[in-house]
Structure formats: structure tokens, C-alpha cells
Amino acid sequence: MHNQEKNIRVFDYTTLMERMRRLADAYSFVTLSYIGTSILDRAIPILHFGGGNRRVLYVGAHHGMEWITSLILTQFCEELCKVINSNERIYGIYPCELLKGYTLSILPMLNPDGVEYQIHGVDKDNPLHDRLLEMNGGSSDFSAWQANARGVDLNHNYDAGFDEYKKLEREKGIQKGAPTRYSGECAESEPEVAALCNLIRFSAPWRGVMTLHTQGEEIFAPLCKEKPKSEVTARRLSELTGYRLCRAKGLAAYGGLSDWCAEKLSIPAFTMECGRGKNPLPITQISSVYSTMRASLFLFPTIL
Ligand SMILES: [Zn+2]
């Protein structure tokens, strides 16, 4: 079913939008909408499945080099559509039945501008061109870019330990926009993060959030005091993927989406570091990474 991957080397925003629209056109049970726009005015798509009041969210590509996570979630959407359409059973569940009680919301690419920089570089006509070159140490090679269009690392821009992170950031000499790790002027300063936070705040209650990153084959699950069952979910995700359960340390422990969901909103949240290798993982890894993640994606709502 994934023959179309044989002909592409990268998975950029244009390819994502084509695949999202194709699904929305082909299947009446899918709704395509947008949570907002990026700094460079790219609409950030989200697909909704089902209409139940138990809501579950999946998020990909906070980081420019991690666009393979957008492809993982796109393949998941495509497979989910087929399974629902033919009322098939998968991993012992009937998604068609499950979706009577659940809504699955899948947001494959939170940071389209960062992904575009990483894949296609920065054009001369980009209004931020000169500033970006400076942030990138004078280099026009943006292949290691993780941040958004103006050098903010989106997974440090959430309101969870933001002030503590600022101190660590200064100690590491990160003072302004950069390819990675700069958290922004204040929490939710970035439109991509603000749009996602608003979606989460105003469509509550959520049963759980899964965020996909690369790489390392690890799972980070911040403590969610009011939902002790989330520890069981984390262990189950670890069994389903073979990924190791870890606690975040140092700079990685602050300001992320999972931290904010668990600490501020008591929503069980799980960060999946998919695959193993060096970022960006080559697209040739997609079938092995997807097959490792597949059961956890389908079963996530049922183990929350
Ligand atoms: Zn990441």
C-alpha cells in the first residue's frame, strides 16, 4: 500500500497537503481542518476521525529534521481510512466501532516552516533570510534546522518549567533564535504552539496525547499525578513498540508538549522517539519505523 514512498526522497509540506486532501476527498468520515497558520502563513492541517467524546490526539514534526514523523502519521491516517471503510478488524479492535465512542485527531506536521527549511533551504526572498543566516552561524546549509521559521524550538515553547529552562538555556549560551533549543521570548510566543495549545484547551477533555519525534527508540512519559494509570499506558506502549521507557533529563526535561499536557492539564502524554540512527532519518527507514509504531498507533486510544 505504500508504493508511493518508493519515488520520493523526502516528505515535505506540499506532499503532506496532497495526501491529506486526497483522504478528505475520498472518505466522507474524515474531516480535514486547520488549527491555525505558521509564521510563514502555511495552514497547519489536522484530520479528525469519529465523533465520540473521548478525544485522543497525535502530533508529529515539532522539529524540522523530523519530517519522517509526518509520514508515519500520514500512513496511519491512510491505513485507518481503509480499515474503517472496509470495517476490518486490526490488532483485535474494529476502529469503525471504536470511533463511535472516540474522536481521533491527527496533526502530522506542527512545524511546516521548519520542515521546509530543512528540506529545501531558505530562499533569498524569505523576509527573514539575513537574520536566519546569522542564526545559522552564517551558513546557508539548513539541513540541521529543528526550530520554526524564526529560530524558536517549538518543543521548548510550552508553559511547563519555562523559567527553569530559561536559566539552563543561558548557561548553555543560547540567547536568541537558533537552529535548535532556543525556547522563545515567552511560553506560547509562537503561532504554531499557541494554535495547538488553544485546540487542546478549548476542545477538552482529552484522554491522551501522543507526540512523535525522532530518534532513539525511547518513550518519555512525564509524571501525570492525577492519572496514575498513565504509567501503565507508558509500559504498554513500550511493550507494543519495543522502545525503552525513559525519564527526560537536562534540557530535554522542560517546555515540551508532553510536559505541559501532563503537568498543567493532567492529560496523559507520551513522547515517542521513533526509529534509530542520525536525524533526519532517511525515508528508506519508513517501512521499518512504521511497522514498529503501527500497533501503538492503532491501540493507543484503548490503553488510556
Ligand atoms: Zn524532536
Short mmCIF file of C-alpha atoms and ligand atoms in Angstrom, two decimals:
data_model
loop_
_atom_site.label_atom_id
_atom_site.label_comp_id
_atom_site.label_asym_id
_atom_site.label_seq_id
_atom_site.Cartn_x
_atom_site.Cartn_y
_atom_site.Cartn_z
CA MET A 1 0.00 0.00 0.00
CA HIS A 2 2.93 2.34 0.47
CA ASN A 3 4.34 2.09 -3.05
CA GLN A 4 4.13 5.86 -3.40
CA GLU A 5 7.05 6.13 -0.93
CA LYS A 6 9.37 4.42 -3.40
CA ASN A 7 9.51 7.51 -5.60
CA ILE A 8 10.04 10.22 -3.02
CA ARG A 9 13.18 11.06 -1.09
CA VAL A 10 11.70 13.47 1.40
CA PHE A 11 8.27 14.26 2.82
CA ASP A 12 7.68 17.99 2.60
CA TYR A 13 4.67 20.24 3.26
CA THR A 14 3.34 20.11 -0.32
CA THR A 15 3.40 16.31 -0.32
CA LEU A 16 1.70 16.24 3.06
CA MET A 17 -1.10 18.56 1.88
CA GLU A 18 -1.71 16.47 -1.27
CA ARG A 19 -2.05 13.31 0.81
CA MET A 20 -4.30 14.98 3.42
CA ARG A 21 -6.64 16.41 0.75
CA ARG A 22 -6.76 13.08 -1.06
CA LEU A 23 -8.05 11.40 2.11
CA ALA A 24 -10.59 14.12 2.85
CA ASP A 25 -11.89 13.87 -0.75
CA ALA A 26 -12.06 10.06 -0.76
CA TYR A 27 -13.65 9.36 2.62
CA SER A 28 -16.71 11.14 3.96
CA PHE A 29 -15.94 10.08 7.54
CA VAL A 30 -12.74 12.16 7.65
CA THR A 31 -12.73 15.88 8.37
CA LEU A 32 -9.76 17.97 7.31
CA SER A 33 -9.37 21.25 9.13
CA TYR A 34 -6.59 23.60 10.20
CA ILE A 35 -5.57 24.59 13.71
CA GLY A 36 -4.02 27.85 12.52
CA THR A 37 -1.09 29.04 10.42
CA SER A 38 2.67 29.05 10.81
CA ILE A 39 4.87 32.17 10.87
CA LEU A 40 5.20 31.97 7.07
CA ASP A 41 1.45 31.52 6.69
CA ARG A 42 1.28 27.81 5.99
CA ALA A 43 -2.01 26.31 7.18
CA ILE A 44 -1.40 23.54 9.73
CA PRO A 45 -3.67 20.61 8.87
CA ILE A 46 -5.39 18.22 11.25
CA LEU A 47 -7.58 15.22 10.40
CA HIS A 48 -10.45 14.19 12.66
CA PHE A 49 -11.92 10.68 12.73
CA GLY A 50 -15.11 9.75 14.60
CA GLY A 51 -17.40 11.83 16.76
CA GLY A 52 -17.18 10.34 20.24
CA ASN A 53 -16.48 12.48 23.28
CA ARG A 54 -13.34 10.54 24.29
CA ARG A 55 -10.72 12.57 22.44
CA VAL A 56 -7.22 11.42 21.56
CA LEU A 57 -4.54 13.49 19.83
CA TYR A 58 -1.45 12.55 17.81
CA VAL A 59 1.15 15.20 16.88
CA GLY A 60 4.13 14.94 14.51
CA ALA A 61 7.06 17.12 13.34
CA HIS A 62 7.67 19.66 16.08
CA HIS A 63 11.19 19.66 14.63
CA GLY A 64 12.45 20.37 11.10
CA MET A 65 14.68 17.31 10.78
CA GLU A 66 11.90 15.01 11.99
CA TRP A 67 9.55 15.13 8.98
CA ILE A 68 9.52 11.32 8.82
CA THR A 69 7.10 11.52 11.79
CA SER A 70 4.66 13.37 9.48
CA LEU A 71 4.91 10.48 7.06
CA ILE A 72 4.32 7.94 9.87
CA LEU A 73 1.12 9.76 10.87
CA THR A 74 0.03 10.18 7.23
CA GLN A 75 0.42 6.45 6.62
CA PHE A 76 -1.52 5.82 9.83
CA CYS A 77 -4.36 8.10 8.59
CA GLU A 78 -4.38 6.31 5.23
CA GLU A 79 -4.48 2.87 6.79
CA LEU A 80 -7.12 3.91 9.29
CA CYS A 81 -9.30 5.13 6.41
CA LYS A 82 -9.02 1.79 4.62
CA VAL A 83 -9.74 -0.22 7.76
CA ILE A 84 -12.78 1.90 8.65
CA ASN A 85 -14.07 1.84 5.10
CA SER A 86 -13.97 -1.95 4.89
CA ASN A 87 -14.98 -2.43 8.54
CA GLU A 88 -11.92 -4.60 9.15
CA ARG A 89 -10.50 -5.81 12.42
CA ILE A 90 -6.94 -4.84 13.31
CA TYR A 91 -4.98 -5.79 16.45
CA GLY A 92 -8.24 -7.20 17.86
CA ILE A 93 -10.23 -3.99 17.52
CA TYR A 94 -12.74 -2.66 15.00
CA PRO A 95 -11.78 1.01 14.53
CA CYS A 96 -15.18 1.56 12.94
CA GLU A 97 -16.87 0.56 16.23
CA LEU A 98 -14.25 2.27 18.40
CA LEU A 99 -14.90 5.60 16.72
CA LYS A 100 -18.50 5.65 17.94
CA GLY A 101 -17.08 6.49 21.35
CA TYR A 102 -13.86 8.28 20.38
CA THR A 103 -12.58 11.11 18.27
CA LEU A 104 -9.06 10.66 16.94
CA SER A 105 -7.37 13.92 15.92
CA ILE A 106 -4.17 13.57 13.92
CA LEU A 107 -1.86 16.55 13.38
CA PRO A 108 1.07 15.28 11.31
CA MET A 109 3.19 18.44 10.90
CA LEU A 110 3.13 21.14 13.58
CA ASN A 111 6.20 22.92 12.18
CA PRO A 112 5.78 23.13 8.38
CA ASP A 113 8.20 26.09 8.04
CA GLY A 114 10.98 24.26 9.89
CA VAL A 115 10.46 21.16 7.75
CA GLU A 116 10.63 23.26 4.57
CA TYR A 117 13.88 24.94 5.71
CA GLN A 118 15.43 21.58 6.49
CA ILE A 119 14.45 20.04 3.17
CA HIS A 120 14.59 22.96 0.72
CA GLY A 121 16.80 25.54 2.47
CA VAL A 122 15.96 29.22 2.89
CA ASP A 123 15.11 31.33 -0.18
CA LYS A 124 16.61 34.75 -0.81
CA ASP A 125 13.06 36.18 -0.85
CA ASN A 126 12.31 34.89 2.65
CA PRO A 127 11.73 38.09 4.68
CA LEU A 128 13.84 36.59 7.47
CA HIS A 129 16.68 35.49 5.16
CA ASP A 130 19.52 37.60 6.62
CA ARG A 131 18.51 37.01 10.24
CA LEU A 132 18.24 33.28 9.59
CA LEU A 133 21.69 33.09 8.09
CA GLU A 134 23.05 34.78 11.19
CA MET A 135 21.16 32.37 13.48
CA ASN A 136 22.59 29.53 11.43
CA GLY A 137 26.17 30.64 12.10
CA GLY A 138 26.48 32.30 8.68
CA SER A 139 25.84 29.07 6.83
CA SER A 140 23.25 28.61 4.07
CA ASP A 141 23.10 24.90 4.86
CA PHE A 142 19.86 24.42 6.82
CA SER A 143 19.93 20.63 6.84
CA ALA A 144 20.28 20.53 10.65
CA TRP A 145 17.40 23.00 11.29
CA GLN A 146 14.95 21.97 14.02
CA ALA A 147 13.28 25.26 15.01
CA ASN A 148 10.39 27.16 13.42
CA ALA A 149 10.72 29.94 10.83
CA ARG A 150 12.25 32.40 13.28
CA GLY A 151 14.53 30.13 15.26
CA VAL A 152 12.32 29.05 18.15
CA ASP A 153 12.39 25.38 19.15
CA LEU A 154 8.68 24.62 19.36
CA ASN A 155 9.09 21.78 21.82
CA HIS A 156 10.55 24.19 24.37
CA ASN A 157 7.88 26.87 23.87
CA TYR A 158 5.18 25.34 26.11
CA ASP A 159 4.34 26.66 29.56
CA ALA A 160 5.91 23.87 31.60
CA GLY A 161 9.07 24.69 33.52
CA PHE A 162 9.66 27.56 31.09
CA ASP A 163 11.54 29.76 33.60
CA GLU A 164 13.78 26.90 34.77
CA TYR A 165 14.56 26.13 31.15
CA LYS A 166 15.47 29.78 30.51
CA LYS A 167 18.18 29.53 33.17
CA LEU A 168 19.64 26.35 31.67
CA GLU A 169 19.45 27.90 28.23
CA ARG A 170 21.52 30.91 29.35
CA GLU A 171 24.07 28.61 30.96
CA LYS A 172 24.45 26.86 27.61
CA GLY A 173 24.93 30.21 25.88
CA ILE A 174 21.65 30.12 23.95
CA GLN A 175 20.38 33.71 23.99
CA LYS A 176 18.45 34.16 20.76
CA GLY A 177 16.98 32.41 17.75
CA ALA A 178 18.94 29.32 16.74
CA PRO A 179 18.62 26.09 14.72
CA THR A 180 17.67 24.22 17.91
CA ARG A 181 16.96 24.61 21.65
CA TYR A 182 16.00 28.32 21.87
CA SER A 183 12.67 28.48 23.73
CA GLY A 184 11.37 31.89 22.60
CA GLU A 185 10.61 35.11 24.48
CA CYS A 186 7.75 33.63 26.48
CA ALA A 187 5.73 30.43 26.56
CA GLU A 188 3.33 30.11 23.60
CA SER A 189 5.01 33.03 21.82
CA GLU A 190 4.96 31.02 18.57
CA PRO A 191 1.76 30.79 16.50
CA GLU A 192 2.17 27.05 15.91
CA VAL A 193 2.35 26.32 19.66
CA ALA A 194 -0.35 28.86 20.56
CA ALA A 195 -2.71 27.29 18.00
CA LEU A 196 -2.11 23.79 19.35
CA CYS A 197 -2.49 24.92 22.98
CA ASN A 198 -5.79 26.59 22.10
CA LEU A 199 -7.03 23.44 20.39
CA ILE A 200 -6.12 21.38 23.45
CA ARG A 201 -7.56 23.89 25.96
CA PHE A 202 -10.81 24.53 24.16
CA SER A 203 -11.66 21.02 22.92
CA ALA A 204 -11.17 19.37 26.31
CA PRO A 205 -11.42 16.84 27.79
CA TRP A 206 -8.64 14.82 26.17
CA ARG A 207 -7.94 11.21 27.14
CA GLY A 208 -4.36 11.28 25.91
CA VAL A 209 -1.77 12.83 23.64
CA MET A 210 0.98 11.05 21.69
CA THR A 211 3.80 13.13 20.19
CA LEU A 212 6.17 11.68 17.62
CA HIS A 213 9.83 12.70 17.37
CA THR A 214 12.98 11.00 16.06
CA GLN A 215 15.13 9.27 17.06
CA GLY A 216 16.38 6.78 19.69
CA GLU A 217 13.62 4.17 20.14
CA GLU A 218 12.66 5.68 23.50
CA ILE A 219 9.47 6.79 25.20
CA PHE A 220 9.28 9.74 27.58
CA ALA A 221 6.18 9.97 29.75
CA PRO A 222 6.17 12.85 32.25
CA LEU A 223 4.53 12.11 35.57
CA CYS A 224 0.78 12.76 35.44
CA LYS A 225 -0.11 12.81 39.14
CA GLU A 226 -3.88 12.78 38.78
CA LYS A 227 -3.84 9.94 36.22
CA PRO A 228 -1.74 7.14 37.75
CA LYS A 229 -2.96 4.81 35.01
CA SER A 230 -0.76 6.75 32.58
CA GLU A 231 2.23 4.77 33.92
CA VAL A 232 0.50 1.58 32.80
CA THR A 233 -0.14 3.12 29.40
CA ALA A 234 3.54 4.07 29.10
CA ARG A 235 4.61 0.50 29.88
CA ARG A 236 2.09 -0.85 27.38
CA LEU A 237 3.42 1.50 24.68
CA SER A 238 6.90 0.25 25.47
CA GLU A 239 5.75 -3.37 25.05
CA LEU A 240 3.96 -2.61 21.79
CA THR A 241 6.93 -0.82 20.19
CA GLY A 242 9.92 -2.41 21.90
CA TYR A 243 11.04 1.16 22.75
CA ARG A 244 12.68 1.82 26.12
CA LEU A 245 10.82 3.81 28.76
CA CYS A 246 12.97 6.76 29.95
CA ARG A 247 12.82 9.85 32.14
CA ALA A 248 13.82 13.12 30.49
CA LYS A 249 16.99 14.78 31.80
CA GLY A 250 18.71 18.18 31.41
CA LEU A 251 17.46 20.49 28.68
CA ALA A 252 15.09 17.84 27.34
CA ALA A 253 13.04 17.86 30.55
CA TYR A 254 11.35 21.27 30.13
CA GLY A 255 8.90 23.15 28.00
CA GLY A 256 7.68 20.30 25.81
CA LEU A 257 4.13 19.46 24.75
CA SER A 258 4.03 16.29 26.86
CA ASP A 259 5.31 18.17 29.93
CA TRP A 260 2.63 20.85 29.53
CA CYS A 261 -0.20 18.34 28.98
CA ALA A 262 0.76 16.18 31.96
CA GLU A 263 1.77 18.92 34.43
CA LYS A 264 -0.69 21.69 33.66
CA LEU A 265 -3.74 19.87 32.31
CA SER A 266 -3.44 16.36 33.78
CA ILE A 267 -3.67 14.83 30.31
CA PRO A 268 -1.61 11.64 29.96
CA ALA A 269 1.03 12.45 27.34
CA PHE A 270 3.72 10.37 25.70
CA THR A 271 6.72 11.40 23.61
CA MET A 272 7.79 8.68 21.20
CA GLU A 273 11.35 8.92 19.86
CA CYS A 274 10.78 6.85 16.73
CA GLY A 275 13.47 4.90 14.92
CA ARG A 276 17.19 4.81 15.43
CA GLY A 277 20.03 6.48 13.55
CA LYS A 278 21.01 10.03 12.75
CA ASN A 279 18.46 12.80 12.10
CA PRO A 280 16.98 13.24 9.58
CA LEU A 281 16.21 9.54 9.35
CA PRO A 282 16.26 8.63 5.66
CA ILE A 283 12.92 7.93 4.05
CA THR A 284 14.11 4.39 3.30
CA GLN A 285 13.52 3.68 7.00
CA ILE A 286 9.81 4.46 6.80
CA SER A 287 8.53 0.91 6.40
CA SER A 288 10.52 -0.44 9.37
CA VAL A 289 9.72 2.56 11.60
CA TYR A 290 6.04 2.46 10.65
CA SER A 291 5.73 -1.26 11.28
CA THR A 292 7.32 -0.82 14.73
CA MET A 293 4.94 2.02 15.61
CA ARG A 294 1.81 0.61 13.95
CA ALA A 295 0.24 -1.34 16.84
CA SER A 296 0.82 1.50 19.30
CA LEU A 297 -0.87 3.98 16.95
CA PHE A 298 -3.96 1.83 16.48
CA LEU A 299 -4.24 0.71 20.11
CA PHE A 300 -3.33 4.00 21.85
CA PRO A 301 -6.98 5.04 22.48
CA THR A 302 -7.78 1.65 24.01
CA ILE A 303 -4.91 1.65 26.53
CA LEU A 304 -5.53 5.11 28.02
ZN ZN B 1 12.10 16.28 18.17
#
